[in-house]
Coordinates of N, CA and C in Angstrom, one line a residue:
M15 N 18.0 25.4 -51.2 CA 17.1 25.5 -52.0 C 16.1 26.6 -51.4
A16 N 15.6 28.0 -52.0 CA 14.9 29.1 -51.3 C 13.4 29.1 -52.3
A17 N 12.9 27.9 -51.8 CA 11.6 27.9 -52.4 C 10.6 28.6 -52.3
E18 N 9.7 29.2 -53.3 CA 8.7 30.5 -53.1 C 7.4 29.9 -54.0
F19 N 6.5 30.4 -53.4 CA 5.7 30.2 -53.7 C 4.7 31.8 -53.8
V20 N 4.0 32.1 -55.0 CA 3.3 33.8 -55.0 C 1.8 33.4 -56.0
V21 N 1.0 34.0 -55.2 CA -0.3 33.9 -56.0 C -0.5 34.8 -56.0
S22 N -0.8 35.6 -57.3 CA -1.7 37.0 -57.6 C -2.9 37.1 -57.9
N23 N -3.8 37.6 -57.4 CA -5.2 38.4 -57.7 C -5.0 39.2 -58.7
F24 N -5.7 38.4 -60.3 CA -5.8 39.6 -61.5 C -7.3 39.8 -62.1
S25 N -8.2 39.3 -60.8 CA -9.4 39.7 -60.8 C -9.6 41.0 -61.1
N26 N -10.5 41.0 -62.3 CA -10.9 42.9 -62.5 C -12.1 43.1 -61.5
D27 N -12.8 42.4 -60.9 CA -13.9 42.7 -59.7 C -13.6 42.0 -58.4
E28 N -12.9 42.9 -57.5 CA -12.4 42.4 -56.4 C -13.4 40.9 -55.7
A29 N -14.7 41.2 -55.8 CA -15.6 40.8 -55.4 C -15.8 39.0 -56.1
E30 N -15.3 39.3 -57.0 CA -15.1 37.6 -58.1 C -14.2 36.8 -58.0
C31 N -13.2 37.5 -57.6 CA -12.0 36.4 -57.5 C -11.8 35.4 -58.2
D32 N -11.9 35.3 -59.8 CA -12.0 34.5 -60.8 C -10.7 34.3 -61.0
Y33 N -9.7 35.2 -61.3 CA -8.1 35.0 -62.3 C -7.1 35.2 -61.1
F34 N -6.4 34.0 -61.3 CA -5.3 34.5 -60.5 C -4.1 33.7 -61.3
E35 N -2.8 34.2 -61.0 CA -1.7 33.4 -61.4 C -0.9 32.9 -60.3
L36 N -0.7 31.7 -60.5 CA 0.5 31.2 -59.4 C 1.9 31.1 -59.9
S37 N 3.0 31.4 -59.4 CA 4.2 31.1 -59.7 C 4.9 30.3 -58.4
I38 N 5.8 29.2 -58.8 CA 6.3 28.4 -57.9 C 7.9 28.5 -58.4
D39 N 8.8 29.0 -57.4 CA 10.2 28.8 -57.8 C 10.9 27.9 -56.8
S40 N 12.0 27.3 -57.3 CA 12.7 26.2 -57.0 C 14.1 26.8 -56.0
G41 N 14.8 28.1 -57.0 CA 15.4 28.4 -56.8 C 16.5 28.4 -58.3
S42 N 16.4 27.5 -58.6 CA 16.6 26.7 -60.2 C 15.5 26.6 -61.4
C43 N 14.2 26.5 -60.9 CA 13.6 26.2 -62.0 C 12.0 27.3 -61.5
K44 N 11.3 27.7 -62.4 CA 10.2 28.5 -62.1 C 9.5 28.3 -62.9
V45 N 8.0 28.3 -62.6 CA 6.8 27.8 -63.4 C 5.6 28.9 -63.0
T46 N 4.8 29.4 -63.7 CA 3.6 30.5 -63.4 C 2.5 30.2 -64.4
V47 N 1.4 29.8 -63.4 CA 0.3 29.0 -64.5 C -1.0 29.6 -63.8
P48 N -1.8 29.7 -64.6 CA -3.2 30.4 -64.6 C -3.9 29.4 -63.7
L49 N -4.8 30.3 -62.8 CA -5.8 29.9 -61.7 C -7.0 30.5 -62.2
Y50 N -8.1 29.9 -62.2 CA -9.3 30.6 -62.4 C -10.4 30.6 -61.4
A51 N -9.9 30.0 -60.0 CA -10.5 29.8 -58.9 C -9.1 29.6 -58.0
I52 N -9.6 30.1 -57.1 CA -8.8 29.7 -55.8 C -9.0 28.6 -54.6
D53 N -10.2 28.2 -54.5 CA -10.6 27.2 -53.5 C -9.8 26.2 -53.8
G54 N -9.8 25.6 -54.9 CA -8.9 24.0 -54.7 C -7.5 24.1 -54.6
F55 N -6.7 25.1 -54.5 CA -5.5 25.9 -54.0 C -5.6 25.9 -52.4
K56 N -6.4 26.6 -52.1 CA -6.4 26.6 -50.6 C -6.9 25.6 -49.9
E57 N -7.5 24.6 -50.4 CA -7.9 23.4 -50.2 C -6.7 22.3 -49.6
F58 N -5.6 22.4 -50.9 CA -4.0 21.7 -50.6 C -3.9 22.6 -49.6
G59 N -3.7 24.2 -49.4 CA -3.0 24.6 -48.4 C -3.5 23.8 -46.7
R60 N -4.7 23.7 -47.1 CA -5.4 22.7 -45.6 C -4.7 21.6 -45.5
Q61 N -4.8 20.7 -46.6 CA -4.1 19.8 -46.3 C -2.9 19.5 -45.7
L62 N -2.1 20.9 -46.0 CA -0.6 20.9 -45.6 C -0.2 21.2 -44.2
I63 N -1.3 22.0 -43.7 CA -1.4 22.2 -42.2 C -1.0 21.0 -41.3
D64 N -1.4 19.8 -41.1 CA -1.2 19.0 -40.2 C -0.5 17.8 -40.9
F65 N 0.3 17.9 -42.2 CA 1.0 17.3 -43.5 C 2.4 16.5 -42.5
P66 N 2.7 15.5 -42.9 CA 2.1 14.6 -42.8 C 1.6 13.8 -41.5
R67 N 0.4 13.1 -41.7 CA -0.4 12.3 -40.8 C 0.5 10.5 -40.6
H68 N 0.9 10.4 -41.7 CA 1.9 9.2 -41.6 C 2.8 9.4 -42.6
F69 N 3.8 8.3 -43.0 CA 4.7 8.2 -43.6 C 4.3 8.1 -45.5
Y70 N 3.3 7.4 -45.8 CA 2.7 7.2 -47.0 C 1.5 8.2 -47.4
D71 N 1.2 9.0 -46.8 CA 0.3 10.4 -46.7 C 0.9 11.2 -48.0
Y72 N 0.1 11.9 -48.4 CA 0.0 12.6 -49.8 C -1.2 13.4 -50.1
A73 N -0.3 15.0 -50.5 CA -1.6 16.2 -50.7 C -1.3 16.1 -52.1
V74 N -2.7 16.5 -52.7 CA -2.7 16.6 -54.1 C -3.7 17.8 -54.4
F75 N -3.1 18.7 -55.7 CA -3.6 19.9 -55.9 C -3.5 19.6 -57.4
E76 N -4.2 19.3 -58.1 CA -4.4 18.8 -59.7 C -5.1 19.5 -60.4
L77 N -5.1 20.2 -61.5 CA -6.2 20.7 -62.6 C -5.9 20.2 -64.1
G78 N -6.7 20.0 -64.7 CA -6.9 19.2 -66.2 C -6.4 17.5 -65.9
E79 N -6.3 16.8 -66.9 CA -5.8 16.0 -66.7 C -4.3 15.3 -67.3
D80 N -3.6 14.2 -67.2 CA -1.9 13.9 -68.0 C -2.3 13.1 -68.8
K81 N -3.0 13.8 -70.0 CA -3.3 12.9 -71.0 C -2.6 13.6 -72.2
P82 N -2.1 12.9 -73.3 CA -1.4 13.4 -74.4 C -2.1 14.3 -74.8
N83 N -3.8 14.3 -75.5 CA -4.2 15.4 -76.1 C -5.2 16.6 -75.5
D84 N -5.0 16.6 -74.3 CA -4.9 17.9 -73.2 C -4.3 18.8 -73.3
D85 N -5.1 20.0 -73.5 CA -4.3 21.3 -73.4 C -3.2 21.7 -72.6
F86 N -3.9 21.3 -71.1 CA -3.4 22.1 -70.1 C -3.3 20.9 -68.9
Y87 N -2.5 21.1 -68.1 CA -2.1 19.8 -67.1 C -1.3 20.8 -66.0
F88 N -1.8 20.5 -64.3 CA -0.7 21.0 -63.5 C -1.0 20.3 -62.7
L89 N -0.1 19.8 -61.7 CA 0.0 19.2 -60.7 C 1.0 19.4 -59.5
L90 N 0.7 19.7 -58.0 CA 1.4 19.8 -57.1 C 1.0 18.4 -56.1
K91 N 2.2 17.6 -55.9 CA 2.1 16.6 -54.8 C 3.0 16.6 -54.1
A92 N 2.5 16.6 -52.5 CA 3.3 16.8 -51.6 C 3.7 15.1 -50.9
F93 N 4.7 14.5 -50.8 CA 4.9 13.3 -50.1 C 5.9 13.2 -49.4
C94 N 5.9 12.2 -48.2 CA 7.4 12.2 -47.8 C 8.6 11.6 -48.5
Y95 N 9.7 12.1 -48.1 CA 10.8 11.9 -48.8 C 11.8 11.0 -48.0
N96 N 11.5 11.1 -47.0 CA 12.5 10.3 -46.0 C 11.6 10.5 -44.5
P97 N 12.2 9.3 -44.0 CA 11.5 9.2 -42.5 C 12.1 10.5 -41.6
N98 N 12.8 11.2 -42.1 CA 13.5 12.4 -41.2 C 13.1 14.0 -41.3
G99 N 11.6 13.6 -41.8 CA 10.7 15.0 -42.1 C 10.6 15.3 -43.0
Q100 N 11.4 15.1 -44.2 CA 11.9 15.6 -45.1 C 10.5 15.2 -46.2
I101 N 10.3 16.3 -47.1 CA 9.0 16.6 -47.7 C 9.2 16.9 -49.1
V102 N 8.6 16.0 -50.2 CA 8.7 16.9 -51.7 C 7.2 17.2 -51.9
I103 N 7.7 18.3 -52.6 CA 6.4 19.0 -53.6 C 6.6 18.9 -55.0
Q104 N 5.7 17.8 -55.4 CA 6.7 17.6 -57.0 C 5.6 18.5 -57.8
V105 N 6.1 19.5 -58.6 CA 5.6 20.4 -59.7 C 5.6 20.2 -60.7
I106 N 5.0 19.9 -61.7 CA 4.6 19.4 -63.0 C 3.6 20.6 -63.7
A107 N 4.0 20.9 -64.7 CA 3.2 21.9 -65.8 C 3.1 21.8 -67.2
K108 N 2.1 21.9 -67.9 CA 2.3 21.6 -69.0 C 0.9 22.1 -70.0
N109 N 1.6 22.7 -71.0 CA 0.7 23.7 -71.7 C 0.9 23.5 -73.2
S110 N 0.1 23.2 -73.7 CA -0.2 22.7 -75.4 C -0.7 23.6 -76.2
G111 N 0.3 24.7 -76.5 CA -0.6 25.8 -77.0 C 0.2 26.3 -78.1
D112 N 0.1 27.4 -78.8 CA 1.2 27.1 -80.1 C 2.6 27.3 -80.0
A113 N 3.4 27.5 -80.8 CA 4.9 27.7 -80.8 C 5.5 28.8 -79.6
L114 N 4.8 29.6 -79.2 CA 5.0 30.7 -78.3 C 4.9 30.0 -77.0
T115 N 3.9 29.6 -76.7 CA 3.0 29.3 -75.2 C 3.3 27.6 -74.9
T116 N 3.8 27.0 -75.6 CA 4.0 25.7 -75.1 C 5.3 25.4 -74.2
Y117 N 4.4 24.7 -73.1 CA 5.9 24.4 -72.2 C 5.6 22.9 -71.0
H118 N 6.6 22.5 -71.1 CA 6.3 21.3 -70.5 C 7.6 21.5 -69.0
V119 N 7.3 21.4 -67.6 CA 7.7 21.7 -66.4 C 7.7 20.6 -65.7
A120 N 8.8 20.5 -64.7 CA 8.6 19.3 -63.9 C 9.8 19.6 -62.7
F121 N 9.5 19.9 -62.0 CA 10.7 20.1 -61.0 C 9.9 19.6 -59.4
S122 N 10.9 19.5 -58.8 CA 10.4 19.3 -57.0 C 11.2 20.0 -56.2
L123 N 10.6 20.0 -54.9 CA 11.1 21.2 -53.7 C 11.2 20.1 -52.6
L124 N 12.6 20.3 -52.0 CA 12.8 19.4 -51.0 C 12.1 20.3 -49.6
L125 N 11.6 20.0 -48.7 CA 11.3 20.8 -47.4 C 11.3 20.2 -46.4
Q126 N 11.3 20.8 -45.1 CA 11.2 20.1 -44.0 C 9.8 20.4 -43.3
A127 N 9.4 18.9 -43.1 CA 7.8 19.2 -43.1 C 7.3 20.6 -42.4
A128 N 8.0 21.1 -41.1 CA 7.7 21.8 -40.7 C 7.3 23.4 -41.7
L129 N 7.9 23.1 -42.5 CA 8.0 24.5 -43.7 C 6.5 24.4 -44.2
V130 N 6.7 22.7 -44.5 CA 5.2 22.6 -45.4 C 4.2 23.1 -45.0
N131 N 3.7 22.7 -43.3 CA 2.9 23.2 -42.6 C 2.9 24.5 -42.4
R132 N 3.6 25.4 -42.5 CA 3.4 26.5 -42.3 C 3.2 27.5 -43.7
L133 N 3.7 26.9 -44.3 CA 2.8 27.3 -46.0 C 1.4 26.9 -46.0
G134 N 0.9 25.9 -45.8 CA -0.5 25.6 -45.1 C -1.2 26.5 -44.6
V135 N -0.5 26.7 -43.6 CA -1.5 27.9 -42.2 C -1.5 29.0 -43.3
S136 N -0.2 29.6 -43.6 CA -0.1 30.9 -44.3 C -1.4 31.0 -45.3
L137 N -1.3 30.1 -46.2 CA -2.3 30.0 -47.3 C -3.6 30.0 -46.9
N138 N -4.5 29.1 -45.9 CA -5.2 29.4 -45.5 C -6.0 30.3 -44.9
N139 N -4.5 31.0 -44.2 CA -5.1 32.6 -43.7 C -5.3 33.4 -44.6
W140 N -5.1 33.4 -45.8 CA -4.7 34.3 -47.0 C -6.1 34.9 -47.3
D141 N -6.4 36.0 -47.4 CA -8.3 36.5 -47.7 C -7.3 37.0 -49.1
P142 N -8.0 36.6 -50.5 CA -7.3 37.5 -51.4 C -8.1 38.6 -52.2
T143 N -9.0 38.7 -51.0 CA -10.1 39.9 -51.6 C -9.7 41.4 -50.2
Q144 N -8.5 40.6 -49.4 CA -8.2 41.7 -49.0 C -6.3 42.2 -49.2
E145 N -6.0 41.0 -49.8 CA -4.6 41.2 -50.0 C -4.4 40.2 -51.3
R146 N -4.2 41.5 -52.5 CA -4.1 40.9 -53.8 C -2.8 39.9 -54.1
R147 N -2.0 40.1 -53.1 CA -1.1 39.4 -53.6 C -0.4 38.1 -52.4
F148 N -0.4 37.0 -52.6 CA 0.4 35.8 -51.3 C 1.5 35.6 -52.0
V149 N 2.6 35.8 -50.9 CA 4.0 35.4 -51.3 C 4.0 34.5 -49.9
W150 N 5.0 33.3 -50.0 CA 5.5 32.7 -49.0 C 6.5 31.8 -49.6
S151 N 8.0 32.1 -48.5 CA 9.4 31.5 -49.1 C 9.6 30.8 -48.1
A152 N 10.1 29.9 -48.2 CA 10.9 28.6 -47.5 C 12.5 29.5 -46.7
A153 N 12.3 30.5 -47.3 CA 13.7 31.4 -46.6 C 13.4 32.1 -45.2
R154 N 12.0 32.3 -45.2 CA 11.7 33.3 -44.0 C 11.9 32.2 -42.9

């Protein structure tokens, strides 16, 4: 699987950094969601730097609430898949728009813990005011 995370900074004012798009590609499924602030996603990256600390550890990045009447929901949840060092990052994205913009996507990325740690380090070191695009691939 060639998992890839791409974050693009589409903010009009470089100093504001208020509009991003996050694309996650599993190799067979891909979703792109809007982010109106990057701090929470970068915090998710910080959680991944030394993940996991124990087998039942998890890291979560969540936007919105998973309720039937909510228009938008996005979840990234990293957890241990087995004791051999494999980590799952679960991806769930829902958008209740009109007929053209409605979607519900759910898929998982199976990664080695070392790759998840590298994702965390790369994301933590990314400065969106200097580099308008962040790209991380498990294939590297």
